Amino acid sequence: MKIAKTLGQFIIEKQADFPYAKGELSRLLRDIGIAAKIVNREVNKAGLADILGEAGTINVQGEGQKKLDVYANEQFISALQHGGECCIVASEENDECIHIDSEISKDAKYIVAMDPLDGSSNIDVNVAVGTIFSIYHRKSTEGRATIDDVLQRGTEQVAAGYVIYGSSTMLVYTTGKGVNGFTLDPSIGEFCLSHPDMQIPKDGVIYSINEGYYTHFPDGVKKYIKYCQVEDAATKRPYTSRYIGSMVADLHRNLIKGGIFIYPVTASTPKGKLRLVYECNPMAFIIEQAGGKASNGYQRILELDVEQLHQRSAIFIGSENMVKKAEEMMLCFSPQQTKKSFEGVVELQ
Ligand code: P6P
């Protein structure tokens, strides 16, 4: 029986892709993999352990922090603190960045931005949730790393990945040379290569968007939704609507099957809901590396200026030709017109 390649073996093997690598990135990815296994253990028994429900604290988003959010955040931060390869961590769960000043990390050259447990409101109803991470080189050369080391454009990412805690637990990541997926084999406690060189189909028949907000969507989004629903055999429409409400789960399905995920600006979230630094940028890097496309409807996600740690962005991400079609429709309505359409919540004629 062919023994699957473990994440650790794969990371070391691929280290050769980086001639100047001295193993730091390899060790950093290993540290993230270890924390993912620990979080997975708790996610899988959330219903049993006293780890469900509100932690009583509130995160920077003003959202009630469920205990598993807090636990996952602690586990990833701890793994990064003890791994010695990361000097500063930005997390959705923390207002400010966390400096890692330990002796072994003072010369660390990597920055990690993460959403430790995205979609955690789904935990109580047993829906797949995920961890999203993004890795940058530290830019500053002396003293402590600063917020400026974190607020880098998505194009500067060294690596990005996600963990999906679903019917199986998978870790999917890229270091800029394609996307590879690893499935956790609980019998040996290792992530094993199960989806080598993942490619998202150029076309798909799945569209993922919370249509409950239809009246609050920009006109271009309304136009695209109607396009998806029109009967047209030549383009395999109407498409299928699939929306889990967990970004990692929706994007993972679309990465494998093809599709588009849209979280646009809405009247109640005029800058978008999803976070640029630790949700949109890492997922955009992964999807582009798999041959897909990611924009805010007008501009490539990875080229957006990053000004604030918890900055939000609209996101249109997935199969290249589907994102292009959606962008075409957004262009019928300029950003200014889009903004105007919110003022009166103008109905699409
Ligand atoms: P809505 C989960 O809370 C999340 O951040 C993403 O994982 C998900 O795609 C989105 O929000 C769902 O938002 O407004 O449709 O419930």
Short mmCIF file of C-alpha atoms in Angstrom, two decimals, residues 68-308:
data_model
loop_
_atom_site.label_atom_id
_atom_site.label_comp_id
_atom_site.label_asym_id
_atom_site.label_seq_id
_atom_site.Cartn_x
_atom_site.Cartn_y
_atom_site.Cartn_z
CA LEU A 68 -13.67 27.81 20.88
CA ASP A 69 -12.69 31.11 19.25
CA VAL A 70 -10.67 31.97 22.30
CA TYR A 71 -9.21 28.48 22.59
CA ALA A 72 -8.16 28.36 18.93
CA ASN A 73 -6.62 31.81 19.18
CA GLU A 74 -4.61 30.77 22.23
CA GLN A 75 -3.41 27.56 20.58
CA PHE A 76 -2.16 29.22 17.41
CA ILE A 77 -0.50 32.06 19.32
CA SER A 78 1.15 29.57 21.67
CA ALA A 79 2.42 27.43 18.78
CA LEU A 80 3.89 30.53 17.13
CA GLN A 81 5.44 31.73 20.40
CA HIS A 82 7.16 28.39 21.01
CA GLY A 83 8.13 27.82 17.38
CA GLY A 84 10.51 30.78 17.28
CA GLU A 85 9.95 31.68 13.61
CA CYS A 86 7.37 34.46 14.02
CA CYS A 87 7.94 37.91 15.57
CA ILE A 88 4.41 39.37 15.51
CA VAL A 89 0.93 37.93 15.15
CA ALA A 90 -2.24 39.69 13.98
CA SER A 91 -5.49 37.95 14.86
CA GLU A 92 -9.17 38.65 14.25
CA GLU A 93 -9.65 37.98 17.94
CA ASN A 94 -7.25 40.68 19.15
CA ASP A 95 -7.64 44.45 18.85
CA GLU A 96 -3.87 44.94 18.56
CA CYS A 97 -1.03 42.80 17.20
CA ILE A 98 0.70 40.38 19.57
CA HIS A 99 4.48 40.87 19.77
CA ILE A 100 6.50 37.71 20.29
CA ASP A 101 9.53 38.93 22.20
CA SER A 102 10.85 35.62 23.46
CA GLU A 103 14.60 35.05 23.22
CA ILE A 104 14.15 32.48 20.44
CA SER A 105 11.87 34.78 18.42
CA LYS A 106 13.71 38.08 18.65
CA ASP A 107 15.36 37.56 15.25
CA ALA A 108 12.36 35.83 13.71
CA LYS A 109 11.72 36.99 10.18
CA TYR A 110 8.07 36.09 9.66
CA ILE A 111 4.77 37.80 10.37
CA VAL A 112 1.54 35.79 10.75
CA ALA A 113 -1.96 37.20 10.29
CA MET A 114 -4.81 34.84 11.08
CA ASP A 115 -8.46 34.24 11.68
CA PRO A 116 -8.08 31.41 14.20
CA LEU A 117 -11.63 30.14 13.90
CA ASP A 118 -13.71 31.63 11.11
CA GLY A 119 -17.43 30.91 11.07
CA SER A 120 -17.42 29.88 14.72
CA SER A 121 -21.11 30.78 15.09
CA ASN A 122 -21.62 27.56 13.11
CA ILE A 123 -19.92 25.41 15.74
CA ASP A 124 -23.08 24.93 17.78
CA VAL A 125 -24.93 23.62 14.73
CA ASN A 126 -22.13 21.29 13.62
CA VAL A 127 -21.31 23.16 10.41
CA ALA A 128 -17.73 23.20 9.06
CA VAL A 129 -15.54 26.02 10.35
CA GLY A 130 -12.01 27.02 9.48
CA THR A 131 -8.72 28.68 10.34
CA ILE A 132 -7.21 31.13 7.82
CA PHE A 133 -3.55 32.24 7.93
CA SER A 134 -1.27 34.50 5.98
CA ILE A 135 2.53 34.75 6.24
CA TYR A 136 4.75 37.73 5.33
CA HIS A 137 8.42 38.54 5.64
CA ARG A 138 9.17 41.10 8.30
CA LYS A 139 10.13 44.36 6.53
CA SER A 140 11.65 46.30 9.45
CA THR A 141 15.29 45.45 10.11
CA GLU A 142 15.80 46.52 13.73
CA GLY A 143 14.02 46.75 17.03
CA ARG A 144 10.58 45.30 17.52
CA ALA A 145 8.40 44.47 14.51
CA THR A 146 5.64 47.05 14.11
CA ILE A 147 2.13 47.27 12.68
CA ASP A 148 3.75 48.44 9.43
CA ASP A 149 5.27 44.97 9.12
CA VAL A 150 1.72 43.59 9.19
CA LEU A 151 -0.04 46.09 6.92
CA GLN A 152 1.50 44.75 3.73
CA ARG A 153 -0.29 44.29 0.41
CA GLY A 154 -1.56 40.81 -0.37
CA THR A 155 0.95 40.52 -3.21
CA GLU A 156 3.71 40.47 -0.55
CA GLN A 157 2.50 37.24 1.03
CA VAL A 158 5.11 34.50 1.36
CA ALA A 159 2.53 31.83 2.12
CA ALA A 160 -1.17 31.46 2.94
CA GLY A 161 -3.44 28.64 3.90
CA TYR A 162 -6.56 27.46 5.63
CA VAL A 163 -7.65 24.55 7.76
CA ILE A 164 -11.20 23.28 7.28
CA TYR A 165 -12.66 21.36 10.22
CA GLY A 166 -15.37 19.50 8.34
CA SER A 167 -16.37 15.91 7.61
CA SER A 168 -12.61 15.49 7.51
CA THR A 169 -10.00 18.02 8.57
CA MET A 170 -7.84 19.41 5.79
CA LEU A 171 -4.98 21.87 5.61
CA VAL A 172 -4.64 23.63 2.24
CA TYR A 173 -1.75 26.03 1.60
CA THR A 174 0.42 27.75 -0.96
CA THR A 175 3.92 29.22 -0.86
CA GLY A 176 3.43 30.80 -4.29
CA LYS A 177 4.18 27.63 -6.24
CA GLY A 178 0.72 26.09 -6.51
CA VAL A 179 -1.78 24.85 -3.94
CA ASN A 180 -1.66 21.52 -2.11
CA GLY A 181 -4.22 19.92 0.22
CA PHE A 182 -3.52 17.60 3.15
CA THR A 183 -6.10 15.50 4.97
CA LEU A 184 -5.64 14.70 8.65
CA ASP A 185 -5.35 10.97 9.25
CA PRO A 186 -6.47 10.67 12.89
CA SER A 187 -5.05 7.15 13.12
CA ILE A 188 -1.52 8.53 12.84
CA GLY A 189 -2.18 12.16 13.79
CA GLU A 190 -0.61 13.43 10.58
CA PHE A 191 -1.81 15.62 7.70
CA CYS A 192 -1.24 13.52 4.57
CA LEU A 193 -1.05 14.81 0.97
CA SER A 194 -4.49 14.06 -0.51
CA HIS A 195 -5.03 16.89 -3.04
CA PRO A 196 -1.75 17.63 -4.87
CA ASP A 197 -1.60 20.69 -7.16
CA MET A 198 -5.19 21.88 -6.65
CA GLN A 199 -6.66 23.81 -9.58
CA ILE A 200 -10.01 25.61 -9.52
CA PRO A 201 -12.05 25.02 -12.71
CA LYS A 202 -12.13 28.13 -14.95
CA ASP A 203 -15.93 27.82 -15.09
CA GLY A 204 -18.42 26.59 -12.54
CA VAL A 205 -22.14 26.32 -11.89
CA ILE A 206 -22.21 27.23 -8.21
CA TYR A 207 -22.77 30.73 -6.88
CA SER A 208 -22.40 31.43 -3.17
CA ILE A 209 -23.91 34.60 -1.71
CA ASN A 210 -26.30 35.40 1.14
CA GLU A 211 -29.34 36.28 -0.97
CA GLY A 212 -31.18 37.31 2.18
CA TYR A 213 -29.50 40.70 1.74
CA TYR A 214 -30.66 41.01 -1.90
CA THR A 215 -32.40 44.34 -1.46
CA HIS A 216 -29.23 45.76 0.10
CA PHE A 217 -26.87 44.60 -2.66
CA PRO A 218 -25.26 46.88 -5.25
CA ASP A 219 -27.12 46.91 -8.57
CA GLY A 220 -24.24 45.07 -10.27
CA VAL A 221 -24.58 42.19 -7.80
CA LYS A 222 -28.35 42.06 -8.30
CA LYS A 223 -27.74 41.95 -12.05
CA TYR A 224 -25.26 39.08 -11.62
CA ILE A 225 -27.62 37.09 -9.37
CA LYS A 226 -30.36 37.41 -11.99
CA TYR A 227 -27.82 36.30 -14.64
CA CYS A 228 -27.09 33.16 -12.58
CA GLN A 229 -30.80 32.37 -12.41
CA VAL A 230 -31.64 32.71 -16.13
CA GLU A 231 -32.34 29.48 -18.07
CA ASP A 232 -29.60 29.06 -20.71
CA ALA A 233 -28.41 25.55 -21.59
CA ALA A 234 -25.35 26.79 -23.49
CA THR A 235 -23.89 28.28 -20.32
CA LYS A 236 -25.35 25.60 -18.02
CA ARG A 237 -27.62 28.14 -16.30
CA PRO A 238 -29.46 28.43 -14.01
CA TYR A 239 -26.52 27.88 -11.68
CA THR A 240 -26.88 26.20 -8.31
CA SER A 241 -26.97 28.34 -5.17
CA ARG A 242 -24.82 26.96 -2.36
CA TYR A 243 -24.13 29.06 0.75
CA ILE A 244 -22.90 27.56 4.02
CA GLY A 245 -22.19 30.82 5.82
CA SER A 246 -18.65 29.70 6.63
CA MET A 247 -16.18 31.32 4.23
CA VAL A 248 -13.59 28.55 4.41
CA ALA A 249 -16.22 25.86 3.74
CA ASP A 250 -17.80 27.77 0.84
CA LEU A 251 -14.44 28.54 -0.75
CA HIS A 252 -13.08 25.01 -0.24
CA ARG A 253 -16.10 23.52 -2.05
CA ASN A 254 -15.79 26.05 -4.89
CA LEU A 255 -12.02 25.45 -5.15
CA ILE A 256 -12.70 21.77 -5.78
CA LYS A 257 -15.91 21.99 -7.84
CA GLY A 258 -15.67 25.46 -9.37
CA GLY A 259 -17.89 28.37 -8.42
CA ILE A 260 -17.98 31.96 -7.24
CA PHE A 261 -18.27 33.29 -3.69
CA ILE A 262 -19.43 36.87 -3.29
CA TYR A 263 -19.63 38.96 -0.15
CA PRO A 264 -20.24 42.44 -1.58
CA VAL A 265 -20.67 45.75 0.16
CA THR A 266 -24.23 46.07 1.42
CA ALA A 267 -26.22 48.94 2.89
CA SER A 268 -25.38 47.68 6.39
CA THR A 269 -21.75 46.80 5.57
CA PRO A 270 -20.74 49.59 3.15
CA LYS A 271 -17.08 48.51 3.28
CA GLY A 272 -17.89 44.81 3.07
CA LYS A 273 -17.99 42.35 5.98
CA LEU A 274 -14.95 40.16 5.45
CA ARG A 275 -11.53 41.25 6.65
CA LEU A 276 -8.81 42.07 4.11
CA VAL A 277 -5.70 41.15 6.12
CA TYR A 278 -6.61 37.73 7.49
CA GLU A 279 -9.55 36.55 5.38
CA CYS A 280 -9.62 38.11 1.88
CA ASN A 281 -5.87 38.35 1.16
CA PRO A 282 -4.91 34.79 2.17
CA MET A 283 -7.92 33.27 0.38
CA ALA A 284 -7.22 35.41 -2.70
CA PHE A 285 -3.57 34.25 -2.76
CA ILE A 286 -4.67 30.61 -2.57
CA ILE A 287 -7.39 30.91 -5.22
CA GLU A 288 -5.11 32.82 -7.64
CA GLN A 289 -2.40 30.19 -7.14
CA ALA A 290 -5.04 27.57 -8.04
CA GLY A 291 -5.84 29.45 -11.28
CA GLY A 292 -8.81 31.46 -10.02
CA LYS A 293 -9.49 35.16 -9.54
CA ALA A 294 -10.28 37.45 -6.61
CA SER A 295 -11.37 41.08 -6.61
CA ASN A 296 -13.54 43.54 -4.72
CA GLY A 297 -15.69 43.82 -7.83
CA TYR A 298 -13.38 46.38 -9.40
CA GLN A 299 -9.81 45.83 -8.16
CA ARG A 300 -7.61 42.75 -7.57
CA ILE A 301 -7.80 41.90 -3.85
CA LEU A 302 -4.05 41.32 -3.58
CA GLU A 303 -3.33 44.85 -4.84
CA LEU A 304 -5.61 46.68 -2.42
CA ASP A 305 -3.87 49.11 -0.09
CA VAL A 306 -3.84 47.82 3.47
CA GLU A 307 -4.32 50.70 5.90
CA GLN A 308 -5.89 49.16 8.99
#
